[in-house]
Amino acid sequence: MAGRDRDESGRPRSARPRDALGRPLPPGSAGVPRVPNDLVLAPAETLAYAQDLLDRGLAFNAHEVLEAAWKNGPVDEQILWKGLAQLAVGITHVQRGNLKGATTLLRRASAHLAHDDWPAPHAIDVAGLVDYADALIDDLAAGVDVTPTRLRPRLVVLGVQ
């Protein structure tokens, strides 16, 4: 059995190229550029980068950006960033046609985003994102056709950042 690609601490690396929906491609394939595992950005930069990726239909990559903020950010904001990362993963599952997985992740995202009485820091539109996730869950359950444009939620309150 071939050895797995691991970092210095023994954690697995995800070196295989991936398609636009985050699915692994055969080694040597052209794939979508990856988000570095050690990405550290200021919150405004993280949100702008993730929004750009969502707007381009790259929810899996947006999830990686938001996950980095969750894992590398302040402890008191981890639930918020985790909810944002789960929202992006839920959207990824919708894009892949995995409605059960999408519903599960969107429910988790909604719960994490609604965790506290915000106002959330960094102008994150928590109330709007909770409403977005809940409405998307309802529409998936009802069999509503979800267009790609619908899978581009606004992360921050427009006009604020």
C-alpha positions as a LaTeX table, in Angstrom:
\begin{tabular}{lrrr}
\hline
Residue & $x$ (\AA) & $y$ (\AA) & $z$ (\AA) \\
\hline
Met1 & 0.00 & 0.00 & 0.00 \\
Ala2 & 1.39 & 3.39 & $-0.98$ \\
Gly3 & 2.23 & 5.83 & 1.81 \\
Arg4 & $-0.16$ & 8.72 & 2.36 \\
Asp5 & 0.97 & 12.30 & 1.94 \\
Arg6 & 1.33 & 13.75 & 5.45 \\
Asp7 & 2.67 & 16.96 & 6.94 \\
Glu8 & 5.42 & 17.19 & 9.57 \\
Ser9 & 2.97 & 16.49 & 12.41 \\
Gly10 & 1.56 & 13.39 & 10.68 \\
Arg11 & $-1.74$ & 14.99 & 9.58 \\
Pro12 & $-2.90$ & 13.99 & 6.10 \\
Arg13 & $-2.55$ & 16.52 & 3.32 \\
Ser14 & $-5.07$ & 16.85 & 0.55 \\
Ala15 & $-2.61$ & 17.16 & $-2.29$ \\
Arg16 & $-4.79$ & 15.62 & $-5.01$ \\
Pro17 & $-6.23$ & 18.11 & $-7.47$ \\
Arg18 & $-9.95$ & 18.80 & $-7.13$ \\
Asp19 & $-12.69$ & 19.92 & $-9.48$ \\
Ala20 & $-14.80$ & 23.07 & $-8.99$ \\
Leu21 & $-17.07$ & 21.20 & $-6.56$ \\
Gly22 & $-14.18$ & 19.92 & $-4.45$ \\
Arg23 & $-14.26$ & 16.35 & $-5.72$ \\
Pro24 & $-10.85$ & 14.64 & $-6.03$ \\
Leu25 & $-9.45$ & 14.25 & $-9.52$ \\
Pro26 & $-6.86$ & 11.73 & $-10.68$ \\
Pro27 & $-3.28$ & 12.69 & $-9.78$ \\
Gly28 & $-1.76$ & 14.94 & $-12.44$ \\
Ser29 & $-5.12$ & 16.43 & $-13.48$ \\
Ala30 & $-5.48$ & 20.21 & $-13.90$ \\
Gly31 & $-8.04$ & 20.96 & $-11.14$ \\
Val32 & $-9.06$ & 24.19 & $-9.47$ \\
Pro33 & $-6.32$ & 26.01 & $-7.52$ \\
Arg34 & $-6.40$ & 24.99 & $-3.86$ \\
Val35 & $-6.69$ & 27.23 & $-0.83$ \\
Pro36 & $-3.56$ & 26.84 & 1.34 \\
Asn37 & $-4.12$ & 24.82 & 4.54 \\
Asp38 & $-2.33$ & 27.44 & 6.62 \\
Leu39 & $-4.25$ & 30.45 & 5.27 \\
Val40 & $-4.44$ & 33.32 & 7.76 \\
Leu41 & $-6.24$ & 36.50 & 6.71 \\
Ala42 & $-7.86$ & 39.38 & 8.51 \\
Pro43 & $-11.63$ & 38.88 & 8.91 \\
Ala44 & $-12.55$ & 41.43 & 6.22 \\
Glu45 & $-10.13$ & 39.77 & 3.78 \\
Thr46 & $-11.47$ & 36.33 & 4.65 \\
Leu47 & $-15.04$ & 37.44 & 4.03 \\
Ala48 & $-14.17$ & 39.18 & 0.75 \\
Tyr49 & $-12.22$ & 36.14 & $-0.49$ \\
Ala50 & $-14.98$ & 33.71 & 0.50 \\
Gln51 & $-17.63$ & 35.95 & $-1.09$ \\
Asp52 & $-15.68$ & 36.10 & $-4.35$ \\
Leu53 & $-15.44$ & 32.30 & $-4.38$ \\
Leu54 & $-19.17$ & 31.91 & $-3.65$ \\
Asp55 & $-19.99$ & 34.40 & $-6.38$ \\
Arg56 & $-17.93$ & 32.31 & $-8.83$ \\
Gly57 & $-19.73$ & 29.10 & $-7.82$ \\
Leu58 & $-16.74$ & 27.76 & $-5.86$ \\
Ala59 & $-18.48$ & 27.03 & $-2.56$ \\
Phe60 & $-16.04$ & 24.23 & $-1.69$ \\
Asn61 & $-13.12$ & 26.65 & $-1.88$ \\
Ala62 & $-15.11$ & 29.25 & 0.08 \\
His63 & $-15.59$ & 26.60 & 2.75 \\
Glu64 & $-11.81$ & 26.10 & 2.94 \\
Val65 & $-11.26$ & 29.85 & 3.40 \\
Leu66 & $-13.93$ & 30.07 & 6.11 \\
Glu67 & $-12.67$ & 26.90 & 7.80 \\
Ala68 & $-9.20$ & 28.45 & 8.05 \\
Ala69 & $-10.74$ & 31.48 & 9.81 \\
Trp70 & $-12.62$ & 29.13 & 12.16 \\
Lys71 & $-9.50$ & 27.17 & 13.06 \\
Asn72 & $-7.07$ & 30.11 & 13.19 \\
Gly73 & $-9.29$ & 32.86 & 14.57 \\
Pro74 & $-10.19$ & 33.99 & 18.07 \\
Val75 & $-11.86$ & 31.41 & 20.27 \\
Asp76 & $-14.87$ & 33.65 & 20.93 \\
Glu77 & $-15.63$ & 33.75 & 17.17 \\
Gln78 & $-15.13$ & 30.05 & 16.37 \\
Ile79 & $-18.83$ & 29.14 & 16.41 \\
Leu80 & $-19.58$ & 31.98 & 14.00 \\
Trp81 & $-16.83$ & 30.97 & 11.52 \\
Lys82 & $-17.77$ & 27.30 & 11.89 \\
Gly83 & $-21.35$ & 28.18 & 10.93 \\
Leu84 & $-20.12$ & 30.10 & 7.89 \\
Ala85 & $-17.90$ & 27.18 & 6.83 \\
Gln86 & $-20.80$ & 24.76 & 7.25 \\
Leu87 & $-23.03$ & 27.03 & 5.17 \\
Ala88 & $-20.50$ & 26.85 & 2.33 \\
Val89 & $-20.27$ & 23.05 & 2.67 \\
Gly90 & $-24.07$ & 22.83 & 2.59 \\
Ile91 & $-24.06$ & 24.83 & $-0.64$ \\
Thr92 & $-21.35$ & 22.50 & $-1.99$ \\
His93 & $-23.62$ & 19.53 & $-1.31$ \\
Val94 & $-26.49$ & 21.25 & $-3.16$ \\
Gln95 & $-24.15$ & 21.82 & $-6.12$ \\
Arg96 & $-23.19$ & 18.14 & $-6.05$ \\
Gly97 & $-26.84$ & 17.03 & $-5.89$ \\
Asn98 & $-26.50$ & 15.57 & $-2.38$ \\
Leu99 & $-29.68$ & 16.98 & $-0.88$ \\
Lys100 & $-29.55$ & 14.94 & 2.33 \\
Gly101 & $-26.00$ & 16.10 & 3.05 \\
Ala102 & $-26.94$ & 19.66 & 2.10 \\
Thr103 & $-29.87$ & 19.69 & 4.50 \\
Thr104 & $-27.76$ & 18.31 & 7.35 \\
Leu105 & $-25.00$ & 20.89 & 6.89 \\
Leu106 & $-27.40$ & 23.77 & 6.34 \\
Arg107 & $-29.19$ & 22.88 & 9.59 \\
Arg108 & $-25.87$ & 22.84 & 11.44 \\
Ala109 & $-24.90$ & 26.15 & 9.86 \\
Ser110 & $-28.19$ & 27.75 & 10.85 \\
Ala111 & $-27.84$ & 26.52 & 14.43 \\
His112 & $-24.27$ & 27.78 & 14.76 \\
Leu113 & $-25.06$ & 31.13 & 13.19 \\
Ala114 & $-28.11$ & 31.59 & 15.44 \\
His115 & $-26.11$ & 30.51 & 18.50 \\
Asp116 & $-25.86$ & 33.89 & 20.20 \\
Asp117 & $-27.58$ & 37.20 & 20.20 \\
Trp118 & $-25.26$ & 38.98 & 17.91 \\
Pro119 & $-24.73$ & 41.65 & 16.29 \\
Ala120 & $-22.04$ & 39.61 & 14.73 \\
Pro121 & $-18.62$ & 41.12 & 14.28 \\
His122 & $-17.23$ & 42.13 & 10.90 \\
Ala123 & $-20.68$ & 43.13 & 9.55 \\
Ile124 & $-21.56$ & 39.46 & 8.97 \\
Asp125 & $-25.25$ & 39.24 & 8.10 \\
Val126 & $-26.07$ & 36.51 & 10.61 \\
Ala127 & $-29.84$ & 37.03 & 10.56 \\
Gly128 & $-29.91$ & 37.09 & 6.77 \\
Leu129 & $-27.74$ & 33.96 & 6.53 \\
Val130 & $-29.91$ & 32.06 & 9.03 \\
Asp131 & $-32.99$ & 33.02 & 7.00 \\
Tyr132 & $-31.17$ & 32.02 & 3.80 \\
Ala133 & $-30.18$ & 28.60 & 5.15 \\
Asp134 & $-33.64$ & 27.90 & 6.57 \\
Ala135 & $-35.38$ & 28.92 & 3.32 \\
Leu136 & $-32.98$ & 26.80 & 1.28 \\
Ile137 & $-33.67$ & 23.79 & 3.53 \\
Asp138 & $-37.43$ & 24.28 & 3.04 \\
Asp139 & $-37.05$ & 24.60 & $-0.73$ \\
Leu140 & $-34.87$ & 21.49 & $-0.96$ \\
Ala141 & $-37.48$ & 19.54 & 1.01 \\
Ala142 & $-40.21$ & 20.83 & $-1.32$ \\
Gly143 & $-38.27$ & 19.87 & $-4.44$ \\
Val144 & $-37.88$ & 23.46 & $-5.64$ \\
Asp145 & $-35.32$ & 23.85 & $-8.43$ \\
Val146 & $-32.38$ & 25.75 & $-6.94$ \\
Thr147 & $-30.52$ & 27.82 & $-9.53$ \\
Pro148 & $-26.76$ & 28.47 & $-9.31$ \\
Thr149 & $-27.46$ & 32.16 & $-8.64$ \\
Arg150 & $-29.46$ & 31.17 & $-5.56$ \\
Leu151 & $-26.32$ & 29.52 & $-4.14$ \\
Arg152 & $-24.51$ & 32.85 & $-3.71$ \\
Pro153 & $-25.59$ & 34.26 & $-0.35$ \\
Arg154 & $-24.24$ & 37.62 & 0.83 \\
Leu155 & $-21.97$ & 37.10 & 3.82 \\
Val156 & $-21.93$ & 40.68 & 5.03 \\
Val157 & $-24.56$ & 43.36 & 5.33 \\
Leu158 & $-24.45$ & 45.28 & 2.06 \\
Gly159 & $-22.82$ & 48.68 & 2.37 \\
Val160 & $-20.98$ & 47.71 & 5.58 \\
Gln161 & $-17.56$ & 46.14 & 5.92 \\
\hline
\end{tabular}
